Short mmCIF file of C-alpha atoms and ligand atoms in Angstrom, two decimals:
data_model
loop_
_atom_site.label_atom_id
_atom_site.label_comp_id
_atom_site.label_asym_id
_atom_site.label_seq_id
_atom_site.Cartn_x
_atom_site.Cartn_y
_atom_site.Cartn_z
CA MET Z 256 -28.97 7.41 -0.69
CA ALA Z 257 -30.34 8.80 -3.96
CA GLU Z 258 -27.54 10.41 -5.74
CA ILE Z 259 -23.83 9.72 -5.57
CA LYS Z 260 -21.75 12.43 -3.97
CA TYR Z 261 -18.24 13.37 -4.91
CA ILE Z 262 -15.63 14.56 -2.39
CA PHE Z 263 -12.23 15.84 -3.51
CA THR Z 264 -9.06 16.11 -1.45
CA THR Z 265 -6.53 18.62 -2.64
CA GLY Z 266 -3.24 19.61 -0.99
CA GLY Z 267 -1.46 22.86 -0.52
CA VAL Z 268 1.72 24.41 0.97
CA ALA Z 269 3.76 21.22 0.92
CA SER Z 270 3.59 17.61 -0.29
CA SER Z 271 3.45 14.61 2.02
CA LEU Z 272 0.98 16.13 4.50
CA GLY Z 273 -1.10 13.00 4.35
CA LYS Z 274 -3.99 13.50 1.89
CA GLY Z 275 -4.21 9.69 1.58
CA ILE Z 276 -4.62 9.30 5.32
CA ILE Z 277 -7.18 12.04 5.60
CA SER Z 278 -9.16 10.59 2.68
CA SER Z 279 -8.90 7.12 4.19
CA SER Z 280 -9.96 8.38 7.61
CA LEU Z 281 -13.01 10.24 6.18
CA ALA Z 282 -13.91 7.10 4.27
CA LYS Z 283 -13.61 5.03 7.36
CA LEU Z 284 -15.93 7.42 9.29
CA LEU Z 285 -18.52 7.44 6.56
CA ILE Z 286 -18.44 3.71 6.24
CA SER Z 287 -18.86 3.34 9.97
CA ARG Z 288 -22.03 5.43 9.65
CA GLY Z 289 -23.33 2.93 7.22
CA TYR Z 290 -22.48 4.59 3.83
CA ARG Z 291 -20.81 2.84 0.95
CA VAL Z 292 -17.59 4.69 0.00
CA ALA Z 293 -14.86 4.35 -2.70
CA ILE Z 294 -11.60 6.30 -2.76
CA GLN Z 295 -9.50 6.92 -5.86
CA LYS Z 296 -6.28 8.73 -6.59
CA LEU Z 297 -5.50 10.86 -9.58
CA ASP Z 298 -1.75 11.18 -10.13
CA PRO Z 299 -0.37 14.04 -12.23
CA TYR Z 300 2.60 12.25 -13.71
CA ILE Z 301 2.93 10.99 -17.34
CA ASN Z 302 3.78 7.32 -16.55
CA ILE Z 303 0.79 5.13 -17.33
CA ASP Z 304 1.15 3.60 -13.85
CA PRO Z 305 3.89 3.47 -11.15
CA GLY Z 306 4.74 -0.06 -12.15
CA THR Z 307 7.92 1.09 -13.98
CA LEU Z 308 8.95 3.51 -11.24
CA ASN Z 309 11.72 2.52 -8.85
CA PRO Z 310 11.11 2.86 -5.14
CA TYR Z 311 13.46 5.88 -4.94
CA GLU Z 312 11.00 7.67 -7.16
CA HIS Z 313 7.74 6.51 -5.81
CA GLY Z 314 7.99 4.27 -2.78
CA GLU Z 315 6.15 0.95 -2.94
CA CYS Z 316 4.03 -0.10 -5.86
CA PHE Z 317 0.73 -1.43 -4.59
CA VAL Z 318 -1.01 -4.17 -6.55
CA THR Z 319 -4.85 -4.70 -6.62
CA ASP Z 320 -6.83 -7.93 -7.10
CA ASP Z 321 -7.35 -7.16 -10.79
CA GLY Z 322 -3.62 -6.71 -11.30
CA ALA Z 323 -3.31 -2.91 -11.41
CA GLU Z 324 0.08 -1.53 -10.38
CA THR Z 325 -0.94 1.52 -8.36
CA ASP Z 326 0.10 4.31 -5.98
CA LEU Z 327 0.78 3.20 -2.43
CA ASP Z 328 -2.08 5.41 -1.17
CA LEU Z 329 -4.39 2.68 -2.44
CA GLY Z 330 -2.89 0.43 0.14
CA HIS Z 331 -3.97 2.92 2.86
CA TYR Z 332 -7.43 3.03 1.38
CA GLU Z 333 -7.75 -0.76 1.64
CA ARG Z 334 -6.06 -0.97 5.05
CA PHE Z 335 -8.42 1.67 6.57
CA THR Z 336 -11.66 0.77 4.84
CA ASN Z 337 -11.38 -2.90 4.08
CA VAL Z 338 -12.88 -2.17 0.67
CA ARG Z 339 -10.90 -3.66 -2.23
CA THR Z 340 -9.65 -1.19 -4.93
CA SER Z 341 -9.09 -1.87 -8.65
CA GLN Z 342 -7.75 -0.39 -11.77
CA ALA Z 343 -10.40 2.25 -11.74
CA ASN Z 344 -9.13 3.63 -8.41
CA ASN Z 345 -5.86 5.04 -9.67
CA VAL Z 346 -5.58 7.14 -12.78
CA THR Z 347 -2.47 9.00 -14.00
CA THR Z 348 -2.12 11.84 -16.45
CA GLY Z 349 -0.37 9.37 -18.76
CA ARG Z 350 -3.43 7.15 -18.83
CA ILE Z 351 -5.79 10.07 -19.46
CA TYR Z 352 -3.64 11.28 -22.36
CA GLN Z 353 -3.25 7.79 -23.70
CA ALA Z 354 -7.04 7.36 -23.79
CA VAL Z 355 -7.59 10.66 -25.48
CA ILE Z 356 -4.90 10.05 -28.06
CA ASN Z 357 -6.29 6.62 -28.83
CA LYS Z 358 -9.73 8.19 -29.35
CA GLU Z 359 -8.20 10.80 -31.64
CA ARG Z 360 -6.45 8.16 -33.74
CA ARG Z 361 -9.72 6.18 -34.07
CA GLY Z 362 -11.33 9.37 -35.35
CA ASP Z 363 -13.75 9.66 -32.42
CA TYR Z 364 -13.45 13.49 -32.32
CA LEU Z 365 -14.86 13.97 -35.81
CA GLY Z 366 -12.35 16.55 -37.02
CA GLU Z 367 -12.34 18.65 -33.78
CA THR Z 368 -9.12 20.20 -32.48
CA VAL Z 369 -8.25 18.06 -29.46
CA GLN Z 370 -7.42 20.26 -26.43
CA VAL Z 371 -6.74 20.10 -22.71
CA ILE Z 372 -10.11 21.70 -22.20
CA PRO Z 373 -12.57 20.19 -22.88
CA HIS Z 374 -11.08 16.85 -24.05
CA ILE Z 375 -8.56 16.03 -21.31
CA THR Z 376 -10.77 17.50 -18.62
CA ASP Z 377 -13.76 15.51 -19.95
CA GLU Z 378 -11.74 12.35 -19.75
CA ILE Z 379 -10.70 13.21 -16.18
CA LYS Z 380 -14.35 13.83 -15.24
CA TYR Z 381 -15.35 10.54 -16.92
CA ARG Z 382 -12.70 8.68 -14.89
CA ILE Z 383 -13.83 10.36 -11.63
CA GLN Z 384 -17.43 9.33 -12.31
CA LEU Z 385 -16.60 5.76 -13.49
CA LEU Z 386 -16.51 4.32 -10.03
CA GLY Z 387 -19.73 6.10 -9.07
CA ALA Z 388 -21.42 4.76 -12.13
CA SER Z 389 -21.21 1.23 -10.77
CA GLY Z 390 -24.03 2.04 -8.39
CA ASN Z 391 -22.07 0.42 -5.58
CA TYR Z 392 -21.24 3.70 -3.67
CA ASP Z 393 -22.83 6.61 -1.92
CA PHE Z 394 -19.70 8.58 -1.94
CA VAL Z 395 -16.61 8.64 -4.11
CA ILE Z 396 -13.62 10.39 -2.57
CA THR Z 397 -11.02 11.48 -5.12
CA GLU Z 398 -7.58 12.40 -3.96
CA ILE Z 399 -5.76 14.72 -6.28
CA GLY Z 400 -2.01 14.02 -6.23
CA GLY Z 401 0.59 16.81 -6.03
CA THR Z 402 0.18 20.30 -4.57
CA VAL Z 403 -2.10 23.13 -5.78
CA GLY Z 404 -0.12 25.42 -8.02
CA ASP Z 405 1.78 22.66 -9.78
CA ILE Z 406 1.46 22.97 -13.47
CA GLU Z 407 0.76 19.25 -13.82
CA SER Z 408 -2.28 19.38 -11.48
CA LEU Z 409 -4.06 22.18 -13.38
CA PRO Z 410 -6.28 20.04 -15.57
CA TYR Z 411 -7.44 18.10 -12.50
CA ILE Z 412 -8.30 21.17 -10.61
CA GLU Z 413 -10.16 22.47 -13.66
CA ALA Z 414 -12.13 19.17 -13.81
CA VAL Z 415 -13.04 19.68 -10.08
CA ARG Z 416 -14.20 23.30 -10.81
CA GLN Z 417 -16.40 22.03 -13.58
CA MET Z 418 -17.87 19.21 -11.50
CA LYS Z 419 -18.57 21.61 -8.60
CA TRP Z 420 -20.33 23.96 -11.00
CA GLU Z 421 -22.35 21.16 -12.51
CA LEU Z 422 -23.26 19.14 -9.44
CA GLY Z 423 -23.57 21.84 -6.74
CA THR Z 424 -23.84 20.36 -3.26
CA ARG Z 425 -23.18 16.90 -4.60
CA CYS Z 426 -19.52 17.97 -4.75
CA LEU Z 427 -17.30 19.04 -1.93
CA VAL Z 428 -13.64 20.06 -1.79
CA ILE Z 429 -11.43 19.36 1.23
CA HIS Z 430 -8.15 21.27 1.09
CA LEU Z 431 -5.32 19.99 3.20
CA THR Z 432 -2.67 22.54 4.19
CA LEU Z 433 0.16 23.02 6.63
CA VAL Z 434 -0.03 25.39 9.52
CA PRO Z 435 3.60 25.74 10.55
CA TYR Z 436 4.73 26.54 14.13
CA LEU Z 437 7.49 29.09 14.46
CA ALA Z 438 9.39 28.23 17.55
CA SER Z 439 11.29 31.51 17.64
CA SER Z 440 8.02 33.49 17.95
CA GLY Z 441 6.01 30.72 19.58
CA GLU Z 442 3.25 31.12 16.95
CA LEU Z 443 1.26 29.12 14.49
CA LYS Z 444 1.27 30.79 11.07
CA THR Z 445 -1.80 30.85 8.86
CA LYS Z 446 -0.30 32.71 5.93
CA PRO Z 447 0.84 29.67 3.92
CA THR Z 448 -2.82 28.31 4.25
CA GLN Z 449 -4.22 31.67 3.04
CA HIS Z 450 -1.92 31.69 0.05
CA SER Z 451 -2.61 28.12 -0.90
CA VAL Z 452 -6.38 28.75 -0.76
CA LYS Z 453 -5.93 31.85 -2.90
CA MET Z 454 -4.08 29.67 -5.37
CA LEU Z 455 -7.13 27.33 -5.49
CA LEU Z 456 -9.44 30.32 -5.88
CA GLU Z 457 -7.42 31.53 -8.87
CA SER Z 458 -8.43 28.24 -10.54
CA GLY Z 459 -12.06 28.91 -9.57
CA VAL Z 460 -12.28 26.42 -6.73
CA GLN Z 461 -13.55 27.40 -3.29
CA PRO Z 462 -12.71 24.75 -0.77
CA ASP Z 463 -15.52 23.77 1.54
CA VAL Z 464 -13.46 22.31 4.38
CA ILE Z 465 -9.85 23.09 5.31
CA VAL Z 466 -7.87 20.47 7.14
CA CYS Z 467 -4.83 22.02 8.79
CA ARG Z 468 -1.90 19.73 9.48
CA SER Z 469 0.06 21.09 12.44
CA GLU Z 470 2.36 20.08 15.18
CA LYS Z 471 0.46 22.17 17.74
CA HIS Z 472 -3.24 22.53 18.51
CA LEU Z 473 -5.09 25.26 16.73
CA ASN Z 474 -6.96 27.60 19.13
CA GLN Z 475 -10.34 29.20 18.24
CA ALA Z 476 -8.69 32.54 17.27
CA ILE Z 477 -6.53 30.68 14.66
CA ARG Z 478 -9.51 28.80 13.34
CA ASN Z 479 -11.53 31.99 13.07
CA LYS Z 480 -8.70 33.69 11.24
CA ILE Z 481 -8.40 30.84 8.69
CA ALA Z 482 -12.17 30.70 8.34
CA LEU Z 483 -12.44 34.47 7.70
CA PHE Z 484 -9.59 34.62 5.18
CA CYS Z 485 -10.50 31.41 3.36
CA ASN Z 486 -14.30 31.89 3.19
CA VAL Z 487 -15.34 28.81 5.20
CA ASN Z 488 -17.20 28.39 8.47
CA PRO Z 489 -15.03 28.15 11.60
CA SER Z 490 -16.54 24.57 12.09
CA ALA Z 491 -15.08 23.68 8.68
CA VAL Z 492 -11.55 24.39 9.84
CA ILE Z 493 -10.34 21.05 10.98
CA GLU Z 494 -7.10 20.50 12.88
CA SER Z 495 -4.98 17.48 12.11
CA VAL Z 496 -2.30 17.51 14.72
CA ASP Z 497 0.70 15.11 14.54
CA VAL Z 498 -0.09 11.74 16.13
CA GLU Z 499 1.66 8.60 17.32
CA THR Z 500 0.23 6.41 14.51
CA ILE Z 501 -1.63 7.00 11.34
CA TYR Z 502 -4.35 4.75 12.74
CA ASP Z 503 -5.18 7.46 15.28
CA VAL Z 504 -6.26 9.81 12.51
CA PRO Z 505 -9.88 8.44 12.09
CA MET Z 506 -10.47 9.07 15.77
CA LEU Z 507 -8.90 12.55 15.56
CA MET Z 508 -11.13 13.36 12.51
CA ARG Z 509 -14.18 12.07 14.43
CA ASP Z 510 -13.39 14.31 17.40
CA GLU Z 511 -12.99 17.27 14.97
CA ARG Z 512 -16.29 16.26 13.38
CA LEU Z 513 -14.90 16.12 9.88
CA ASP Z 514 -17.48 13.60 8.75
CA GLN Z 515 -20.36 15.55 10.41
CA VAL Z 516 -19.32 18.80 8.63
CA VAL Z 517 -19.01 16.95 5.30
CA LEU Z 518 -22.52 15.45 5.67
CA GLU Z 519 -24.01 18.78 6.68
CA LYS Z 520 -22.45 20.64 3.80
CA MET Z 521 -23.64 17.99 1.31
CA GLN Z 522 -27.07 18.15 2.86
CA VAL Z 523 -27.11 14.45 3.72
CA PRO Z 524 -29.39 13.63 6.68
CA ILE Z 525 -27.30 12.40 9.60
CA ARG Z 526 -28.56 8.95 10.38
CA LYS Z 527 -26.28 7.35 12.97
CA GLN Z 528 -23.06 8.02 14.80
CA PRO Z 529 -19.95 6.25 13.56
CA ASP Z 530 -19.45 2.83 15.07
CA LEU Z 531 -15.69 2.47 15.66
CA LYS Z 532 -15.73 -0.18 18.32
CA LEU Z 533 -13.49 -2.64 16.42
CA TRP Z 534 -11.16 0.16 15.45
CA GLU Z 535 -10.85 1.24 19.09
CA GLU Z 536 -10.12 -2.35 20.10
CA PHE Z 537 -7.36 -2.50 17.53
CA LEU Z 538 -5.84 0.77 18.79
CA HIS Z 539 -6.03 -0.51 22.36
CA LYS Z 540 -4.11 -3.70 21.53
CA LEU Z 541 -1.61 -1.75 19.40
CA LYS Z 542 -0.88 0.71 22.23
CA ASN Z 543 -0.84 -1.73 25.14
CA PRO Z 544 1.44 -4.57 24.01
CA VAL Z 545 2.23 -7.24 26.54
CA GLY Z 546 5.71 -7.86 25.12
CA GLU Z 547 8.03 -7.10 22.19
CA VAL Z 548 9.70 -9.09 19.41
CA HIS Z 549 12.44 -8.07 17.11
CA ILE Z 550 12.08 -8.87 13.49
CA GLY Z 551 14.64 -8.10 10.76
CA LEU Z 552 13.43 -6.83 7.42
CA VAL Z 553 16.19 -7.53 4.87
CA GLY Z 554 15.96 -5.56 1.68
CA LYS Z 555 17.87 -3.15 -0.56
CA TYR Z 556 15.58 -0.16 -0.08
CA VAL Z 557 15.42 -0.14 3.68
CA GLU Z 558 16.58 3.52 3.95
CA LEU Z 559 13.39 4.56 2.23
CA ARG Z 560 10.41 4.83 4.59
CA ASP Z 561 7.86 4.04 1.92
CA ALA Z 562 9.57 1.26 -0.10
CA TYR Z 563 8.08 -1.57 1.98
CA LYS Z 564 4.95 0.24 3.22
CA SER Z 565 2.51 -2.62 2.94
CA ILE Z 566 4.95 -4.93 4.79
CA THR Z 567 5.57 -2.51 7.61
CA GLU Z 568 1.83 -1.90 7.97
CA SER Z 569 1.10 -5.65 7.93
CA PHE Z 570 3.39 -6.01 10.88
CA ILE Z 571 1.47 -3.28 12.76
CA HIS Z 572 -1.80 -5.18 12.11
CA ALA Z 573 -0.22 -8.58 13.05
CA GLY Z 574 1.52 -7.05 16.14
CA ALA Z 575 -1.82 -5.68 17.37
CA GLU Z 576 -3.58 -9.02 16.76
CA ASN Z 577 -1.01 -10.72 18.95
CA GLN Z 578 -0.92 -7.74 21.30
CA PHE Z 579 2.85 -7.63 20.87
CA LYS Z 580 5.02 -4.79 19.72
CA VAL Z 581 6.91 -5.68 16.57
CA ASP Z 582 10.21 -3.87 16.57
CA LEU Z 583 11.20 -3.91 12.93
CA LYS Z 584 14.92 -3.72 12.35
CA MET Z 585 15.57 -2.55 8.77
CA ILE Z 586 18.76 -4.28 7.47
CA HIS Z 587 20.34 -3.27 4.22
CA SER Z 588 20.94 -6.51 2.24
CA GLU Z 589 24.14 -5.01 0.75
CA SER Z 590 25.62 -4.58 4.26
CA ILE Z 591 25.27 -8.31 5.02
CA ASN Z 592 28.40 -10.32 4.25
CA ASP Z 593 30.50 -13.12 5.86
CA SER Z 594 32.09 -10.77 8.38
CA THR Z 595 29.04 -8.71 9.26
CA TYR Z 596 26.07 -11.09 9.37
CA LYS Z 597 26.56 -12.37 12.89
CA HIS Z 598 26.56 -8.84 14.29
CA LEU Z 599 23.65 -7.59 12.03
CA LEU Z 600 21.38 -10.58 12.57
CA LYS Z 601 21.98 -11.23 16.25
CA ASP Z 602 19.08 -10.94 18.71
CA LEU Z 603 16.42 -11.30 15.95
CA ASP Z 604 13.28 -13.30 16.69
CA GLY Z 605 12.35 -13.48 13.05
CA ILE Z 606 13.73 -12.63 9.61
CA LEU Z 607 11.79 -11.43 6.59
CA VAL Z 608 13.46 -11.20 3.19
CA ALA Z 609 11.74 -8.65 1.04
CA PRO Z 610 10.54 -8.69 -2.53
CA GLY Z 611 12.71 -7.08 -5.24
CA PHE Z 612 14.33 -7.07 -8.62
CA GLY Z 613 17.86 -7.37 -9.93
CA GLU Z 614 21.25 -8.46 -8.66
CA ARG Z 615 22.09 -5.80 -6.03
CA GLY Z 616 22.02 -7.15 -2.46
CA ILE Z 617 21.16 -10.76 -3.43
CA GLU Z 618 24.20 -12.34 -1.78
CA GLY Z 619 23.35 -10.61 1.57
CA LYS Z 620 19.84 -11.92 1.38
CA ILE Z 621 21.15 -15.45 0.85
CA ILE Z 622 23.43 -15.19 3.86
CA ALA Z 623 20.51 -14.00 6.03
CA ILE Z 624 18.39 -16.90 4.84
CA LYS Z 625 21.18 -19.40 5.66
CA PHE Z 626 21.42 -17.96 9.12
CA ALA Z 627 17.65 -18.18 9.64
CA ARG Z 628 17.58 -21.80 8.30
CA GLU Z 629 20.53 -23.07 10.34
CA ASN Z 630 19.58 -21.38 13.56
CA LYS Z 631 15.87 -22.25 13.32
CA ILE Z 632 14.81 -18.59 13.42
CA PRO Z 633 11.33 -17.98 12.06
CA PHE Z 634 11.56 -16.91 8.40
CA LEU Z 635 9.27 -15.42 5.88
CA GLY Z 636 10.38 -14.90 2.34
CA ILE Z 637 8.17 -12.81 0.00
CA CYS Z 638 8.48 -13.14 -3.78
CA LEU Z 639 12.21 -12.49 -4.39
CA GLY Z 640 12.63 -13.44 -0.67
CA MET Z 641 11.13 -16.87 -1.48
CA GLN Z 642 13.25 -17.24 -4.62
CA CYS Z 643 16.38 -16.49 -2.58
CA ALA Z 644 15.39 -19.20 -0.07
CA VAL Z 645 15.26 -21.61 -2.94
CA ILE Z 646 18.70 -20.53 -4.21
CA GLU Z 647 20.25 -20.73 -0.78
CA PHE Z 648 18.87 -24.28 -0.25
CA GLY Z 649 20.06 -25.36 -3.68
CA ARG Z 650 23.58 -24.04 -3.06
CA ASN Z 651 24.06 -24.98 0.65
CA VAL Z 652 21.93 -28.14 1.13
CA LEU Z 653 21.73 -29.70 -2.30
CA GLY Z 654 25.26 -28.77 -3.17
CA PHE Z 655 24.29 -26.98 -6.46
CA LYS Z 656 27.31 -24.84 -6.94
CA ASP Z 657 26.42 -21.34 -8.18
CA ALA Z 658 22.67 -22.14 -8.26
CA HIS Z 659 20.81 -18.93 -9.11
CA SER Z 660 17.81 -17.32 -10.65
CA THR Z 661 18.18 -16.65 -14.38
CA GLU Z 662 17.15 -13.14 -13.63
CA MET Z 663 20.53 -12.48 -11.94
CA ASN Z 664 22.59 -15.09 -13.82
CA PRO Z 665 21.27 -16.42 -17.08
CA ALA Z 666 24.26 -18.69 -17.45
CA THR Z 667 23.90 -20.47 -14.08
CA PRO Z 668 24.49 -24.22 -14.18
CA TYR Z 669 21.50 -24.67 -11.80
CA PRO Z 670 18.68 -22.32 -12.88
CA VAL Z 671 16.53 -23.22 -9.84
CA ILE Z 672 14.44 -20.08 -10.41
CA ASP Z 673 13.61 -19.48 -14.05
CA ILE Z 674 11.47 -17.17 -16.19
CA MET Z 675 7.84 -18.27 -16.46
CA GLU Z 676 6.88 -19.72 -19.83
CA GLU Z 677 4.33 -16.98 -20.72
CA GLN Z 678 6.91 -14.30 -19.85
CA LYS Z 679 9.52 -15.47 -22.43
CA LYS Z 680 7.95 -13.71 -25.33
CA ILE Z 681 7.30 -10.43 -23.56
CA ASP Z 682 9.61 -7.49 -24.42
CA LYS Z 683 7.66 -4.49 -23.04
CA LYS Z 684 8.20 -3.74 -19.34
CA GLY Z 685 5.03 -1.85 -18.43
CA GLY Z 686 2.17 -3.87 -16.92
CA THR Z 687 3.42 -7.18 -18.29
CA MET Z 688 4.35 -9.12 -15.17
CA ARG Z 689 2.15 -11.85 -13.67
CA LEU Z 690 -0.08 -9.42 -11.79
CA GLY Z 691 -2.98 -9.62 -9.44
CA SER Z 692 -4.92 -12.39 -7.83
CA TYR Z 693 -4.41 -16.05 -8.61
CA PRO Z 694 -5.72 -19.15 -6.73
CA CYS Z 695 -3.37 -21.51 -4.90
CA THR Z 696 -4.08 -24.97 -3.44
CA LEU Z 697 -2.48 -25.87 -0.11
CA LYS Z 698 -1.19 -29.15 1.00
CA PRO Z 699 -2.87 -30.53 4.15
CA ASP Z 700 -0.83 -31.30 7.32
CA THR Z 701 1.64 -28.39 6.71
CA LYS Z 702 2.51 -25.25 8.55
CA ILE Z 703 0.97 -23.24 5.76
CA TRP Z 704 -2.38 -25.04 6.26
CA ASP Z 705 -2.21 -24.17 9.94
CA VAL Z 706 -1.89 -20.51 8.81
CA TYR Z 707 -4.79 -20.37 6.41
CA LYS Z 708 -6.93 -23.24 7.76
CA SER Z 709 -8.17 -23.78 4.22
CA SER Z 710 -7.04 -25.67 1.15
CA GLU Z 711 -7.92 -22.96 -1.37
CA ILE Z 712 -6.53 -19.44 -1.15
CA VAL Z 713 -6.26 -16.44 -3.45
CA GLU Z 714 -3.31 -14.04 -3.25
CA ARG Z 715 -1.89 -11.21 -5.30
CA HIS Z 716 1.29 -11.55 -7.46
CA ARG Z 717 3.89 -9.34 -9.12
CA HIS Z 718 6.68 -11.33 -10.73
CA ARG Z 719 8.18 -12.84 -13.93
CA PHE Z 720 10.21 -15.67 -12.45
CA GLU Z 721 9.24 -18.87 -10.70
CA PHE Z 722 10.59 -22.08 -8.95
CA ASN Z 723 11.91 -24.34 -11.70
CA ASN Z 724 9.79 -27.53 -11.56
CA ALA Z 725 12.68 -29.57 -12.99
CA TYR Z 726 14.22 -29.47 -9.49
CA LYS Z 727 11.03 -30.22 -7.50
CA LYS Z 728 11.82 -33.82 -6.58
CA GLU Z 729 15.37 -33.02 -5.35
CA TYR Z 730 14.12 -30.20 -3.19
CA GLU Z 731 11.31 -32.24 -1.76
CA ASN Z 732 13.56 -35.16 -0.92
CA ALA Z 733 16.00 -32.92 0.87
CA GLY Z 734 13.23 -31.23 3.01
CA MET Z 735 12.13 -28.08 1.13
CA ILE Z 736 8.52 -28.92 0.40
CA PRO Z 737 6.31 -27.23 -2.21
CA VAL Z 738 3.17 -26.73 -0.12
CA GLY Z 739 1.14 -24.41 -2.32
CA ILE Z 740 0.57 -24.98 -6.03
CA ASN Z 741 -1.31 -23.09 -8.69
CA LYS Z 742 -3.03 -26.04 -10.29
CA GLN Z 743 -3.81 -24.33 -13.56
CA ASN Z 744 -0.18 -24.09 -14.65
CA ASP Z 745 1.53 -26.09 -12.02
CA LEU Z 746 3.45 -23.15 -10.50
CA ILE Z 747 4.96 -23.62 -7.00
CA GLU Z 748 3.62 -20.70 -5.02
CA ILE Z 749 4.73 -21.67 -1.48
CA ILE Z 750 7.64 -23.65 -0.06
CA GLU Z 751 8.32 -24.58 3.54
CA LEU Z 752 11.10 -26.45 5.38
CA LYS Z 753 10.26 -29.74 7.00
CA ASP Z 754 12.93 -29.64 9.74
CA HIS Z 755 12.34 -26.01 10.91
CA PRO Z 756 9.79 -24.60 13.36
CA TRP Z 757 8.62 -21.86 10.89
CA PHE Z 758 10.29 -21.29 7.53
CA ILE Z 759 7.92 -20.32 4.69
CA GLY Z 760 8.52 -18.71 1.35
CA VAL Z 761 5.68 -17.36 -0.76
CA GLN Z 762 5.82 -16.30 -4.42
CA PHE Z 763 2.86 -13.91 -3.83
CA HIS Z 764 2.57 -10.78 -1.74
CA PRO Z 765 0.47 -11.29 1.38
CA GLU Z 766 1.26 -7.72 2.50
CA TYR Z 767 -1.18 -6.31 -0.07
CA LYS Z 768 -4.19 -7.90 1.63
CA SER Z 769 -3.57 -7.11 5.22
CA THR Z 770 -6.02 -4.64 6.70
CA VAL Z 771 -6.90 -3.36 10.20
CA ALA Z 772 -10.16 -5.30 10.09
CA SER Z 773 -8.51 -8.40 8.66
CA PRO Z 774 -4.81 -8.74 9.49
CA HIS Z 775 -3.16 -11.18 7.12
CA PRO Z 776 -2.80 -14.69 8.71
CA LEU Z 777 0.74 -15.19 7.39
CA PHE Z 778 2.00 -12.10 9.23
CA VAL Z 779 -0.10 -12.98 12.33
CA HIS Z 780 1.44 -16.45 12.42
CA PHE Z 781 4.92 -15.23 11.63
CA VAL Z 782 4.77 -12.87 14.60
CA LYS Z 783 3.37 -15.67 16.72
CA ALA Z 784 6.31 -17.85 15.69
CA ALA Z 785 8.69 -15.10 16.57
CA ILE Z 786 7.07 -14.77 19.99
CA GLN Z 787 7.41 -18.49 20.49
CA TYR Z 788 11.10 -18.41 19.34
CA LYS Z 789 11.78 -15.59 21.78
CA LYS Z 790 10.15 -17.56 24.67
CA LEU Z 791 12.34 -20.59 23.94
CA GLN Z 792 15.51 -18.39 23.81
CA THR Z 793 14.83 -16.87 27.26
CA LYS Z 794 13.97 -20.14 28.93
N1 LIG L 21 12.29 -10.29 -9.46
C1 LIG L 21 11.53 -11.42 -9.17
C2 LIG L 21 10.56 -11.81 -10.28
O1 LIG L 21 10.26 -11.02 -11.19
C3 LIG L 21 10.77 -11.16 -7.85
C4 LIG L 21 9.73 -10.09 -7.98
C5 LIG L 21 9.24 -9.57 -6.66
O2 LIG L 21 9.88 -9.73 -5.65
N2 LIG L 21 8.09 -8.84 -6.64
O3 LIG L 21 10.13 -12.93 -10.31
#
């Protein structure tokens, strides 16, 4: 395709309508027609990145191969499209302003007054076009965070207006709104959509396509009404009705012809129909499980739906791969203590201890791990979960009284988890952890080798602490084996138990790399181990 095209997704009426899922679904459809597509997210907050935000504020922080700490929507982009994202795929207002202010301090503006328009909007436009400039894509889809009308989003909407003006049919705006259903009158209401489009028009942006999120189907009369009041063709009014799983949305958008409408509007010749065979197979396996396993996810943010997003999605991929339903039981680590654990952890076929930071809930995690170890229940510990497994083993098997991580107890007599050497001199919190992809060498004849079937792997990281190599020999002799090592700096990245059917702890985050097209082998094998465990229990 000759020239790169830019598609923008804006949102109106309410937040959390699923701009990320609509953007990902459109990307999936275009990719399945043979186009090369990138998706990026522009976030209107002042933080440089979400790395310093806690999960109550922002849900999970997703990490890319190049070590960017990003919005969790980038996880959806990767899971749907199987295309890796990077630092360039997530830009915040903070980053835009930082770049402009740095230029001003360098003197790049040659005495000009630096203003929101044109300097901030130019920087936004530059960032939008940066991905396109690589020459690797036919389409760049840019999701604008927030809701139209927010003060923070205005410079982004202005940048979209300018790009539309400058690039004509090479730019297209999809506006996602809510069409509420009023049960008392039995009607779908279009007024909020009309108002939200008016709001966009006040900023000079005419949307080309309107996607209407709704709990009921939109009839033709409703579509015509929205089309007439919002200046779009009736065919460009797309319904996005509530579905069972987010993975249904690409099929829904295909049936609503979203991709077709986009291609026609952008005057791109329609070459071939989307090939979604593999996606359909995945959905079939997801929706027709032959059995069910119960897995406990132990963490301190389990009441937040988005805090462990990549982990919960990885279980969906791994469940479908095994054609088993994974019933995830979210267990608050603070609720686990000596008198509750038996009740809370009973009937589980697998236990996962989640990543995290700080002291809160640690002792509950350690009790859950002891229970999994002693009862031979399949266990996966991720990052802090792996570190807790090391602490538990130190305390209860090696007899290291009060063993701990120096993150929680700097004065512990047994610092079995300690700060990494290169982290010691760091005092700034933002973007300074060990982040992104690092290689790891696996030991042959181990469970982890069975999982990856390869001796060299690459996984993504986000941590400051590590297994303390001073204790390596004692652990190994007692049966907790280091089975994955980063050879460059001798970091222990994976441990497993010798006398346990499936007990693995990983310092990295496998969940960031699981996609529909390529479910992560660690989750696939963990679910397999849980199925096996369940079979043995019922024998
Ligand atoms: N808090 C731990 C560390 O910094 C674990 C981090 C995590 O679980 N992502 O090493």
